[in-house]
Amino acid sequence: MTVRDEILVTGATGHVGGSVLAQLAGAGVRVRALARDPDRLARRLAGGLADGLGDGAAGSAGVRIVQGDLADADALARAVDGVAAVFLMWPFPTAEAAPAVVEVIREHVGRVVLLSSAAVDDRLAEQDNPIGRVHAEVERPIVDSPLEWTFLRPYAFATNTLQWARQIRAEGVVRWVHGHAAPSMIHERDIAAVAVRALTEEGHAGRKYELTGSAPVTQIEQVRTIGEVIGRPLRWEEIPREAAREQLLGWLGPDYADVVLNGYAWTEANPGPVTTTVEDLTGRPARSFREWAEDHADDFR
């Protein structure tokens, strides 16, 4: 690694951001974190950023926490002042604030690594789904700025299966849709490992990295694997699309819910793609879904 200056991590209390923070700190890089709830992050730091993040335990030493979020321009300015690079996660449902956020960052920082999405299709002048549209609109002002940028575009997150944890703990069953859908789920630690290299090394400017896990795994197989890891037989129960849509509408808008369900339907007929990006950049293959399940076994027990 060549960049040893302080690096700002946003979204540090989340799975990906927390793993970025842990890996940077574990490598001896000075880290600054922007957090709405500094006490919550401080507690996690005191515990070594547990929760299965691994790859170098990060204690509180060497991590500076700045209270605030991306919507608070003053807090963001304090957080980016004096850092060499920013790991940026976009927490909002629209990209309306993106130009203002990028303007603050560019005034202080030369390098940004954005967690974007493989839903962005560069062949389209206008994105054809709301997930791709928001991420493309966040990317645009970064591209138009003088920032040295790298975009991480993961496909399916393995952490999405945590939505099953309550059912598994209570009943040993997962009731969901498109059991034969086979996305190539990626471990958050692999996303973070690529982010760390883009943040600390040269040669990643202007790159858009598509990230996947090691192989497509059907949702039914995912449930079976979780059961094997936690030592309990688990059962998949297929439900109608409309029932699944009603569940998603509890926390997603209709357009987003339809995109998610259409994605499951698509990967039922077309198993998720597999890229070699993680191995190409880190020197080790992407972790398997079983490895992810082993790291998160306690979430399902």
PDB file of C-alpha atoms in Angstrom:
ATOM      1  CA  MET A   1       0.000   0.000   0.000  1.00  0.00           C
ATOM      2  CA  THR A   2       1.281   3.421  -0.874  1.00  0.00           C
ATOM      3  CA  VAL A   3      -1.214   5.874   0.654  1.00  0.00           C
ATOM      4  CA  ARG A   4      -0.740   6.073   4.435  1.00  0.00           C
ATOM      5  CA  ASP A   5      -2.568   9.321   5.123  1.00  0.00           C
ATOM      6  CA  GLU A   6      -5.816   9.427   7.054  1.00  0.00           C
ATOM      7  CA  ILE A   7      -8.864   8.035   5.243  1.00  0.00           C
ATOM      8  CA  LEU A   8     -12.518   8.872   5.906  1.00  0.00           C
ATOM      9  CA  VAL A   9     -15.023   6.031   5.986  1.00  0.00           C
ATOM     10  CA  THR A  10     -18.748   6.738   5.746  1.00  0.00           C
ATOM     11  CA  GLY A  11     -21.303   4.084   6.648  1.00  0.00           C
ATOM     12  CA  ALA A  12     -18.860   2.676   9.218  1.00  0.00           C
ATOM     13  CA  THR A  13     -21.608   1.118  11.354  1.00  0.00           C
ATOM     14  CA  GLY A  14     -22.815  -0.974   8.397  1.00  0.00           C
ATOM     15  CA  HIS A  15     -21.488  -4.276   7.136  1.00  0.00           C
ATOM     16  CA  VAL A  16     -19.419  -2.996   4.210  1.00  0.00           C
ATOM     17  CA  GLY A  17     -18.321   0.294   5.769  1.00  0.00           C
ATOM     18  CA  GLY A  18     -17.460  -1.425   9.034  1.00  0.00           C
ATOM     19  CA  SER A  19     -15.341  -3.961   7.210  1.00  0.00           C
ATOM     20  CA  VAL A  20     -13.555  -1.206   5.272  1.00  0.00           C
ATOM     21  CA  LEU A  21     -12.801   0.543   8.561  1.00  0.00           C
ATOM     22  CA  ALA A  22     -11.598  -2.688  10.187  1.00  0.00           C
ATOM     23  CA  GLN A  23      -9.322  -3.628   7.303  1.00  0.00           C
ATOM     24  CA  LEU A  24      -7.825  -0.156   7.016  1.00  0.00           C
ATOM     25  CA  ALA A  25      -7.165   0.071  10.740  1.00  0.00           C
ATOM     26  CA  GLY A  26      -5.838  -3.474  10.791  1.00  0.00           C
ATOM     27  CA  ALA A  27      -3.344  -2.477   8.092  1.00  0.00           C
ATOM     28  CA  GLY A  28      -2.129   0.440  10.186  1.00  0.00           C
ATOM     29  CA  VAL A  29      -3.860   3.164   8.180  1.00  0.00           C
ATOM     30  CA  ARG A  30      -5.220   6.095  10.187  1.00  0.00           C
ATOM     31  CA  VAL A  31      -9.008   6.145   9.867  1.00  0.00           C
ATOM     32  CA  ARG A  32     -11.641   8.778  10.411  1.00  0.00           C
ATOM     33  CA  ALA A  33     -15.332   7.822  10.520  1.00  0.00           C
ATOM     34  CA  LEU A  34     -18.442   9.946   9.969  1.00  0.00           C
ATOM     35  CA  ALA A  35     -21.229   8.582  12.183  1.00  0.00           C
ATOM     36  CA  ARG A  36     -24.681   9.765  13.219  1.00  0.00           C
ATOM     37  CA  ASP A  37     -24.273   7.878  16.486  1.00  0.00           C
ATOM     38  CA  PRO A  38     -20.654   8.135  17.643  1.00  0.00           C
ATOM     39  CA  ASP A  39     -21.378   6.192  20.841  1.00  0.00           C
ATOM     40  CA  ARG A  40     -22.647   3.197  18.898  1.00  0.00           C
ATOM     41  CA  LEU A  41     -19.573   3.168  16.685  1.00  0.00           C
ATOM     42  CA  ALA A  42     -17.285   3.684  19.680  1.00  0.00           C
ATOM     43  CA  ARG A  43     -18.817   0.630  21.372  1.00  0.00           C
ATOM     44  CA  ARG A  44     -18.149  -1.456  18.292  1.00  0.00           C
ATOM     45  CA  LEU A  45     -14.609  -0.172  18.090  1.00  0.00           C
ATOM     46  CA  ALA A  46     -14.041  -1.004  21.749  1.00  0.00           C
ATOM     47  CA  GLY A  47     -15.165  -4.547  20.989  1.00  0.00           C
ATOM     48  CA  GLY A  48     -12.771  -4.818  18.059  1.00  0.00           C
ATOM     49  CA  LEU A  49     -15.492  -4.322  15.431  1.00  0.00           C
ATOM     50  CA  ALA A  50     -16.884  -7.742  16.077  1.00  0.00           C
ATOM     51  CA  ASP A  51     -19.873  -9.134  14.167  1.00  0.00           C
ATOM     52  CA  GLY A  52     -17.650 -11.383  12.066  1.00  0.00           C
ATOM     53  CA  LEU A  53     -15.903  -8.574  10.198  1.00  0.00           C
ATOM     54  CA  GLY A  54     -12.468 -10.082  10.686  1.00  0.00           C
ATOM     55  CA  ASP A  55      -9.473  -9.149   8.538  1.00  0.00           C
ATOM     56  CA  GLY A  56      -7.769  -7.210  11.308  1.00  0.00           C
ATOM     57  CA  ALA A  57      -9.475  -6.222  14.513  1.00  0.00           C
ATOM     58  CA  ALA A  58      -9.786  -2.449  14.830  1.00  0.00           C
ATOM     59  CA  GLY A  59      -9.654  -1.018  18.304  1.00  0.00           C
ATOM     60  CA  SER A  60     -10.448   2.587  19.085  1.00  0.00           C
ATOM     61  CA  ALA A  61      -6.801   3.637  18.783  1.00  0.00           C
ATOM     62  CA  GLY A  62      -6.127   5.348  15.470  1.00  0.00           C
ATOM     63  CA  VAL A  63      -9.818   5.866  14.646  1.00  0.00           C
ATOM     64  CA  ARG A  64     -11.261   9.350  14.953  1.00  0.00           C
ATOM     65  CA  ILE A  65     -15.063   9.661  14.959  1.00  0.00           C
ATOM     66  CA  VAL A  66     -16.797  12.783  13.637  1.00  0.00           C
ATOM     67  CA  GLN A  67     -20.477  13.153  14.511  1.00  0.00           C
ATOM     68  CA  GLY A  68     -22.829  13.861  11.621  1.00  0.00           C
ATOM     69  CA  ASP A  69     -23.928  12.509   8.272  1.00  0.00           C
ATOM     70  CA  LEU A  70     -23.764  13.356   4.583  1.00  0.00           C
ATOM     71  CA  ALA A  71     -26.810  15.607   4.855  1.00  0.00           C
ATOM     72  CA  ASP A  72     -24.930  17.883   7.274  1.00  0.00           C
ATOM     73  CA  ALA A  73     -22.547  19.944   5.129  1.00  0.00           C
ATOM     74  CA  ASP A  74     -20.685  21.391   8.113  1.00  0.00           C
ATOM     75  CA  ALA A  75     -20.110  17.989   9.693  1.00  0.00           C
ATOM     76  CA  LEU A  76     -19.024  16.543   6.349  1.00  0.00           C
ATOM     77  CA  ALA A  77     -16.576  19.418   5.855  1.00  0.00           C
ATOM     78  CA  ARG A  78     -15.077  18.760   9.294  1.00  0.00           C
ATOM     79  CA  ALA A  79     -14.858  15.056   8.522  1.00  0.00           C
ATOM     80  CA  VAL A  80     -13.072  15.434   5.164  1.00  0.00           C
ATOM     81  CA  ASP A  81     -10.741  18.251   6.175  1.00  0.00           C
ATOM     82  CA  GLY A  82      -7.217  16.889   6.025  1.00  0.00           C
ATOM     83  CA  VAL A  83      -7.946  13.357   4.800  1.00  0.00           C
ATOM     84  CA  ALA A  84      -6.364  11.820   1.716  1.00  0.00           C
ATOM     85  CA  ALA A  85      -9.316   9.748   0.487  1.00  0.00           C
ATOM     86  CA  VAL A  86     -12.972   8.970   1.198  1.00  0.00           C
ATOM     87  CA  PHE A  87     -14.895   5.714   1.140  1.00  0.00           C
ATOM     88  CA  LEU A  88     -18.397   6.877   0.228  1.00  0.00           C
ATOM     89  CA  MET A  89     -21.609   4.958   0.781  1.00  0.00           C
ATOM     90  CA  TRP A  90     -24.842   6.586  -0.373  1.00  0.00           C
ATOM     91  CA  PRO A  91     -27.531   6.295   2.347  1.00  0.00           C
ATOM     92  CA  PHE A  92     -30.385   8.206   0.710  1.00  0.00           C
ATOM     93  CA  PRO A  93     -33.237   6.934  -1.513  1.00  0.00           C
ATOM     94  CA  THR A  94     -32.575   9.662  -4.107  1.00  0.00           C
ATOM     95  CA  ALA A  95     -29.465  11.333  -5.491  1.00  0.00           C
ATOM     96  CA  GLU A  96     -30.780  14.849  -4.918  1.00  0.00           C
ATOM     97  CA  ALA A  97     -28.036  15.719  -2.417  1.00  0.00           C
ATOM     98  CA  ALA A  98     -25.194  14.187  -4.452  1.00  0.00           C
ATOM     99  CA  PRO A  99     -23.904  17.383  -6.140  1.00  0.00           C
ATOM    100  CA  ALA A 100     -23.673  19.213  -2.807  1.00  0.00           C
ATOM    101  CA  VAL A 101     -21.947  16.258  -1.095  1.00  0.00           C
ATOM    102  CA  VAL A 102     -19.451  15.892  -3.935  1.00  0.00           C
ATOM    103  CA  GLU A 103     -18.747  19.625  -3.861  1.00  0.00           C
ATOM    104  CA  VAL A 104     -17.795  19.459  -0.172  1.00  0.00           C
ATOM    105  CA  ILE A 105     -15.609  16.392  -0.747  1.00  0.00           C
ATOM    106  CA  ARG A 106     -13.775  17.838  -3.758  1.00  0.00           C
ATOM    107  CA  GLU A 107     -12.848  20.964  -1.814  1.00  0.00           C
ATOM    108  CA  HIS A 108     -10.774  18.888   0.610  1.00  0.00           C
ATOM    109  CA  VAL A 109      -9.971  15.477  -0.891  1.00  0.00           C
ATOM    110  CA  GLY A 110      -8.355  14.121  -4.021  1.00  0.00           C
ATOM    111  CA  ARG A 111      -9.609  10.529  -4.055  1.00  0.00           C
ATOM    112  CA  VAL A 112     -13.010   8.905  -3.535  1.00  0.00           C
ATOM    113  CA  VAL A 113     -14.094   5.272  -3.692  1.00  0.00           C
ATOM    114  CA  LEU A 114     -17.864   4.939  -4.096  1.00  0.00           C
ATOM    115  CA  LEU A 115     -19.913   1.868  -3.254  1.00  0.00           C
ATOM    116  CA  SER A 116     -22.223   1.912  -6.266  1.00  0.00           C
ATOM    117  CA  SER A 117     -24.214  -0.942  -7.823  1.00  0.00           C
ATOM    118  CA  ALA A 118     -24.058  -3.370 -10.734  1.00  0.00           C
ATOM    119  CA  ALA A 119     -27.584  -2.171 -11.503  1.00  0.00           C
ATOM    120  CA  VAL A 120     -25.947   0.767 -13.304  1.00  0.00           C
ATOM    121  CA  ASP A 121     -25.808   0.059 -17.047  1.00  0.00           C
ATOM    122  CA  ASP A 122     -23.306   2.320 -18.807  1.00  0.00           C
ATOM    123  CA  ARG A 123     -24.878   1.482 -22.171  1.00  0.00           C
ATOM    124  CA  LEU A 124     -28.006   3.438 -21.252  1.00  0.00           C
ATOM    125  CA  ALA A 125     -28.322   7.210 -21.437  1.00  0.00           C
ATOM    126  CA  GLU A 126     -31.138   6.907 -18.890  1.00  0.00           C
ATOM    127  CA  GLN A 127     -31.199   3.997 -16.470  1.00  0.00           C
ATOM    128  CA  ASP A 128     -34.201   1.702 -16.799  1.00  0.00           C
ATOM    129  CA  ASN A 129     -34.674   0.891 -13.108  1.00  0.00           C
ATOM    130  CA  PRO A 130     -34.737   3.054  -9.956  1.00  0.00           C
ATOM    131  CA  ILE A 131     -31.789   1.328  -8.258  1.00  0.00           C
ATOM    132  CA  GLY A 132     -29.515   1.875 -11.235  1.00  0.00           C
ATOM    133  CA  ARG A 133     -30.864   5.386 -11.694  1.00  0.00           C
ATOM    134  CA  VAL A 134     -30.013   6.554  -8.172  1.00  0.00           C
ATOM    135  CA  HIS A 135     -26.506   5.117  -8.266  1.00  0.00           C
ATOM    136  CA  ALA A 136     -25.838   6.521 -11.738  1.00  0.00           C
ATOM    137  CA  GLU A 137     -26.965   9.949 -10.561  1.00  0.00           C
ATOM    138  CA  VAL A 138     -24.600   9.725  -7.589  1.00  0.00           C
ATOM    139  CA  GLU A 139     -21.755   8.678  -9.876  1.00  0.00           C
ATOM    140  CA  ARG A 140     -22.327  11.528 -12.345  1.00  0.00           C
ATOM    141  CA  PRO A 141     -21.148  14.525 -10.285  1.00  0.00           C
ATOM    142  CA  ILE A 142     -18.132  12.499  -9.153  1.00  0.00           C
ATOM    143  CA  VAL A 143     -17.151  11.799 -12.762  1.00  0.00           C
ATOM    144  CA  ASP A 144     -17.689  15.468 -13.624  1.00  0.00           C
ATOM    145  CA  SER A 145     -15.445  16.587 -10.742  1.00  0.00           C
ATOM    146  CA  PRO A 146     -11.636  16.670 -10.622  1.00  0.00           C
ATOM    147  CA  LEU A 147     -11.699  13.825  -8.070  1.00  0.00           C
ATOM    148  CA  GLU A 148      -9.694  10.666  -8.646  1.00  0.00           C
ATOM    149  CA  TRP A 149     -12.509   8.142  -8.412  1.00  0.00           C
ATOM    150  CA  THR A 150     -13.149   4.400  -8.335  1.00  0.00           C
ATOM    151  CA  PHE A 151     -16.632   2.845  -8.429  1.00  0.00           C
ATOM    152  CA  LEU A 152     -17.380  -0.506  -6.815  1.00  0.00           C
ATOM    153  CA  ARG A 153     -20.372  -2.189  -8.441  1.00  0.00           C
ATOM    154  CA  PRO A 154     -21.349  -5.338  -6.538  1.00  0.00           C
ATOM    155  CA  TYR A 155     -24.068  -7.678  -7.675  1.00  0.00           C
ATOM    156  CA  ALA A 156     -25.951  -9.536  -4.906  1.00  0.00           C
ATOM    157  CA  PHE A 157     -24.903  -8.939  -1.291  1.00  0.00           C
ATOM    158  CA  ALA A 158     -24.707 -12.059   0.874  1.00  0.00           C
ATOM    159  CA  THR A 159     -25.926  -9.906   3.768  1.00  0.00           C
ATOM    160  CA  ASN A 160     -29.331  -9.721   2.038  1.00  0.00           C
ATOM    161  CA  THR A 161     -30.023 -13.163   3.479  1.00  0.00           C
ATOM    162  CA  LEU A 162     -30.021 -11.667   6.975  1.00  0.00           C
ATOM    163  CA  GLN A 163     -33.646 -10.762   6.251  1.00  0.00           C
ATOM    164  CA  TRP A 164     -34.343 -14.473   6.845  1.00  0.00           C
ATOM    165  CA  ALA A 165     -32.731 -14.552  10.290  1.00  0.00           C
ATOM    166  CA  ARG A 166     -35.893 -13.986  12.324  1.00  0.00           C
ATOM    167  CA  GLN A 167     -37.794 -16.761  10.508  1.00  0.00           C
ATOM    168  CA  ILE A 168     -34.874 -19.135  10.845  1.00  0.00           C
ATOM    169  CA  ARG A 169     -34.416 -18.501  14.553  1.00  0.00           C
ATOM    170  CA  ALA A 170     -38.134 -18.772  15.305  1.00  0.00           C
ATOM    171  CA  GLU A 171     -39.319 -21.569  13.021  1.00  0.00           C
ATOM    172  CA  GLY A 172     -36.445 -23.051  11.044  1.00  0.00           C
ATOM    173  CA  VAL A 173     -38.141 -22.074   7.809  1.00  0.00           C
ATOM    174  CA  VAL A 174     -37.676 -19.440   5.112  1.00  0.00           C
ATOM    175  CA  ARG A 175     -40.821 -18.332   3.326  1.00  0.00           C
ATOM    176  CA  TRP A 176     -39.810 -16.444   0.223  1.00  0.00           C
ATOM    177  CA  VAL A 177     -40.057 -16.343  -3.550  1.00  0.00           C
ATOM    178  CA  HIS A 178     -38.030 -17.771  -6.469  1.00  0.00           C
ATOM    179  CA  GLY A 179     -36.191 -20.461  -4.546  1.00  0.00           C
ATOM    180  CA  HIS A 180     -34.253 -21.515  -7.644  1.00  0.00           C
ATOM    181  CA  ALA A 181     -32.926 -18.003  -8.265  1.00  0.00           C
ATOM    182  CA  ALA A 182     -29.123 -18.285  -8.202  1.00  0.00           C
ATOM    183  CA  PRO A 183     -27.323 -14.980  -7.567  1.00  0.00           C
ATOM    184  CA  SER A 184     -23.544 -14.894  -7.064  1.00  0.00           C
ATOM    185  CA  MET A 185     -23.590 -13.529  -3.511  1.00  0.00           C
ATOM    186  CA  ILE A 186     -20.576 -11.514  -2.421  1.00  0.00           C
ATOM    187  CA  HIS A 187     -19.157 -11.329   1.105  1.00  0.00           C
ATOM    188  CA  GLU A 188     -18.903  -7.782   2.469  1.00  0.00           C
ATOM    189  CA  ARG A 189     -15.298  -8.479   3.427  1.00  0.00           C
ATOM    190  CA  ASP A 190     -14.431  -8.988  -0.248  1.00  0.00           C
ATOM    191  CA  ILE A 191     -16.071  -5.700  -1.232  1.00  0.00           C
ATOM    192  CA  ALA A 192     -14.101  -4.026   1.545  1.00  0.00           C
ATOM    193  CA  ALA A 193     -10.830  -5.647   0.477  1.00  0.00           C
ATOM    194  CA  VAL A 194     -11.205  -4.169  -3.001  1.00  0.00           C
ATOM    195  CA  ALA A 195     -12.167  -0.793  -1.492  1.00  0.00           C
ATOM    196  CA  VAL A 196      -9.048  -0.775   0.685  1.00  0.00           C
ATOM    197  CA  ARG A 197      -6.821  -1.319  -2.321  1.00  0.00           C
ATOM    198  CA  ALA A 198      -8.534   1.424  -4.299  1.00  0.00           C
ATOM    199  CA  LEU A 199      -8.210   3.769  -1.324  1.00  0.00           C
ATOM    200  CA  THR A 200      -4.555   3.063  -0.561  1.00  0.00           C
ATOM    201  CA  GLU A 201      -2.913   2.074  -3.842  1.00  0.00           C
ATOM    202  CA  GLU A 202      -2.295   3.743  -7.179  1.00  0.00           C
ATOM    203  CA  GLY A 203      -3.702   2.430 -10.445  1.00  0.00           C
ATOM    204  CA  HIS A 204      -7.430   2.346  -9.677  1.00  0.00           C
ATOM    205  CA  ALA A 205      -8.463   5.803 -10.879  1.00  0.00           C
ATOM    206  CA  GLY A 206     -11.358   5.825 -13.323  1.00  0.00           C
ATOM    207  CA  ARG A 207     -12.105   2.134 -12.828  1.00  0.00           C
ATOM    208  CA  LYS A 208     -15.551   0.619 -12.417  1.00  0.00           C
ATOM    209  CA  TYR A 209     -15.172  -2.731 -10.675  1.00  0.00           C
ATOM    210  CA  GLU A 210     -17.974  -5.283 -10.998  1.00  0.00           C
ATOM    211  CA  LEU A 211     -17.846  -7.531  -7.932  1.00  0.00           C
ATOM    212  CA  THR A 212     -19.399 -10.945  -7.327  1.00  0.00           C
ATOM    213  CA  GLY A 213     -19.009 -13.950  -5.117  1.00  0.00           C
ATOM    214  CA  SER A 214     -17.259 -17.125  -6.193  1.00  0.00           C
ATOM    215  CA  ALA A 215     -20.267 -18.931  -7.719  1.00  0.00           C
ATOM    216  CA  PRO A 216     -24.035 -18.692  -8.188  1.00  0.00           C
ATOM    217  CA  VAL A 217     -25.967 -20.352  -5.361  1.00  0.00           C
ATOM    218  CA  THR A 218     -29.728 -20.864  -5.435  1.00  0.00           C
ATOM    219  CA  GLN A 219     -31.731 -19.465  -2.557  1.00  0.00           C
ATOM    220  CA  ILE A 220     -32.795 -22.986  -1.600  1.00  0.00           C
ATOM    221  CA  GLU A 221     -29.116 -23.961  -1.447  1.00  0.00           C
ATOM    222  CA  GLN A 222     -28.361 -20.861   0.609  1.00  0.00           C
ATOM    223  CA  VAL A 223     -30.937 -21.923   3.200  1.00  0.00           C
ATOM    224  CA  ARG A 224     -29.563 -25.459   3.238  1.00  0.00           C
ATOM    225  CA  THR A 225     -26.033 -24.129   3.727  1.00  0.00           C
ATOM    226  CA  ILE A 226     -27.073 -21.884   6.614  1.00  0.00           C
ATOM    227  CA  GLY A 227     -28.748 -24.884   8.239  1.00  0.00           C
ATOM    228  CA  GLU A 228     -25.619 -27.001   7.877  1.00  0.00           C
ATOM    229  CA  VAL A 229     -23.489 -24.257   9.382  1.00  0.00           C
ATOM    230  CA  ILE A 230     -25.723 -23.694  12.411  1.00  0.00           C
ATOM    231  CA  GLY A 231     -26.473 -27.399  12.875  1.00  0.00           C
ATOM    232  CA  ARG A 232     -30.234 -27.202  12.284  1.00  0.00           C
ATOM    233  CA  PRO A 233     -32.296 -28.589   9.416  1.00  0.00           C
ATOM    234  CA  LEU A 234     -33.975 -25.648   7.680  1.00  0.00           C
ATOM    235  CA  ARG A 235     -36.850 -25.671   5.227  1.00  0.00           C
ATOM    236  CA  TRP A 236     -37.635 -23.513   2.196  1.00  0.00           C
ATOM    237  CA  GLU A 237     -41.289 -22.639   1.607  1.00  0.00           C
ATOM    238  CA  GLU A 238     -42.116 -20.974  -1.705  1.00  0.00           C
ATOM    239  CA  ILE A 239     -44.654 -18.154  -1.509  1.00  0.00           C
ATOM    240  CA  PRO A 240     -46.479 -16.280  -4.293  1.00  0.00           C
ATOM    241  CA  ARG A 241     -44.849 -13.197  -5.796  1.00  0.00           C
ATOM    242  CA  GLU A 242     -47.631 -10.947  -4.509  1.00  0.00           C
ATOM    243  CA  ALA A 243     -47.067 -12.136  -0.951  1.00  0.00           C
ATOM    244  CA  ALA A 244     -43.363 -11.387  -1.279  1.00  0.00           C
ATOM    245  CA  ARG A 245     -44.171  -7.995  -2.773  1.00  0.00           C
ATOM    246  CA  GLU A 246     -46.378  -7.145   0.199  1.00  0.00           C
ATOM    247  CA  GLN A 247     -43.473  -7.917   2.517  1.00  0.00           C
ATOM    248  CA  LEU A 248     -41.122  -5.693   0.537  1.00  0.00           C
ATOM    249  CA  LEU A 249     -43.625  -2.843   0.501  1.00  0.00           C
ATOM    250  CA  GLY A 250     -43.175  -2.640   4.253  1.00  0.00           C
ATOM    251  CA  TRP A 251     -39.802  -0.950   3.669  1.00  0.00           C
ATOM    252  CA  LEU A 252     -39.470  -0.347  -0.082  1.00  0.00           C
ATOM    253  CA  GLY A 253     -41.443   1.710  -2.559  1.00  0.00           C
ATOM    254  CA  PRO A 254     -43.426  -0.133  -5.262  1.00  0.00           C
ATOM    255  CA  ASP A 255     -40.874   0.521  -8.015  1.00  0.00           C
ATOM    256  CA  TYR A 256     -38.004  -0.748  -5.905  1.00  0.00           C
ATOM    257  CA  ALA A 257     -39.979  -3.813  -4.790  1.00  0.00           C
ATOM    258  CA  ASP A 258     -40.700  -4.736  -8.406  1.00  0.00           C
ATOM    259  CA  VAL A 259     -37.051  -4.331  -9.392  1.00  0.00           C
ATOM    260  CA  VAL A 260     -35.967  -6.623  -6.549  1.00  0.00           C
ATOM    261  CA  LEU A 261     -38.512  -9.297  -7.466  1.00  0.00           C
ATOM    262  CA  ASN A 262     -37.720  -9.023 -11.171  1.00  0.00           C
ATOM    263  CA  GLY A 263     -34.068  -9.558 -10.277  1.00  0.00           C
ATOM    264  CA  TYR A 264     -34.907 -12.788  -8.451  1.00  0.00           C
ATOM    265  CA  ALA A 265     -36.987 -13.947 -11.419  1.00  0.00           C
ATOM    266  CA  TRP A 266     -34.181 -13.136 -13.850  1.00  0.00           C
ATOM    267  CA  THR A 267     -31.557 -15.074 -11.904  1.00  0.00           C
ATOM    268  CA  GLU A 268     -33.889 -18.061 -11.737  1.00  0.00           C
ATOM    269  CA  ALA A 269     -33.497 -18.374 -15.499  1.00  0.00           C
ATOM    270  CA  ASN A 270     -30.010 -16.832 -15.711  1.00  0.00           C
ATOM    271  CA  PRO A 271     -27.650 -17.661 -12.827  1.00  0.00           C
ATOM    272  CA  GLY A 272     -25.776 -14.639 -11.587  1.00  0.00           C
ATOM    273  CA  PRO A 273     -22.546 -13.714 -13.373  1.00  0.00           C
ATOM    274  CA  VAL A 274     -19.172 -14.393 -11.789  1.00  0.00           C
ATOM    275  CA  THR A 275     -16.269 -11.973 -12.146  1.00  0.00           C
ATOM    276  CA  THR A 276     -12.654 -12.513 -11.149  1.00  0.00           C
ATOM    277  CA  THR A 277     -12.223  -8.925  -9.934  1.00  0.00           C
ATOM    278  CA  VAL A 278     -11.797  -9.805  -6.251  1.00  0.00           C
ATOM    279  CA  GLU A 279      -9.041 -12.309  -7.009  1.00  0.00           C
ATOM    280  CA  ASP A 280      -7.428 -10.071  -9.625  1.00  0.00           C
ATOM    281  CA  LEU A 281      -7.109  -7.194  -7.156  1.00  0.00           C
ATOM    282  CA  THR A 282      -6.555  -8.968  -3.838  1.00  0.00           C
ATOM    283  CA  GLY A 283      -4.703 -12.121  -4.875  1.00  0.00           C
ATOM    284  CA  ARG A 284      -7.279 -14.435  -3.297  1.00  0.00           C
ATOM    285  CA  PRO A 285     -10.534 -15.825  -4.711  1.00  0.00           C
ATOM    286  CA  ALA A 286     -13.825 -14.339  -3.604  1.00  0.00           C
ATOM    287  CA  ARG A 287     -15.201 -16.071  -0.526  1.00  0.00           C
ATOM    288  CA  SER A 288     -17.942 -18.648  -0.976  1.00  0.00           C
ATOM    289  CA  PHE A 289     -21.453 -18.298   0.399  1.00  0.00           C
ATOM    290  CA  ARG A 290     -20.606 -21.036   2.910  1.00  0.00           C
ATOM    291  CA  GLU A 291     -17.721 -18.937   4.221  1.00  0.00           C
ATOM    292  CA  TRP A 292     -20.077 -15.995   4.594  1.00  0.00           C
ATOM    293  CA  ALA A 293     -22.600 -18.179   6.455  1.00  0.00           C
ATOM    294  CA  GLU A 294     -19.867 -19.413   8.803  1.00  0.00           C
ATOM    295  CA  ASP A 295     -18.867 -15.823   9.561  1.00  0.00           C
ATOM    296  CA  HIS A 296     -22.503 -14.909  10.311  1.00  0.00           C
ATOM    297  CA  ALA A 297     -23.677 -18.137  11.950  1.00  0.00           C
ATOM    298  CA  ASP A 298     -24.567 -16.397  15.223  1.00  0.00           C
ATOM    299  CA  ASP A 299     -27.010 -14.122  13.368  1.00  0.00           C
ATOM    300  CA  PHE A 300     -29.139 -17.180  12.539  1.00  0.00           C
ATOM    301  CA  ARG A 301     -28.892 -19.095  15.827  1.00  0.00           C
TER     302      ARG A 301
END
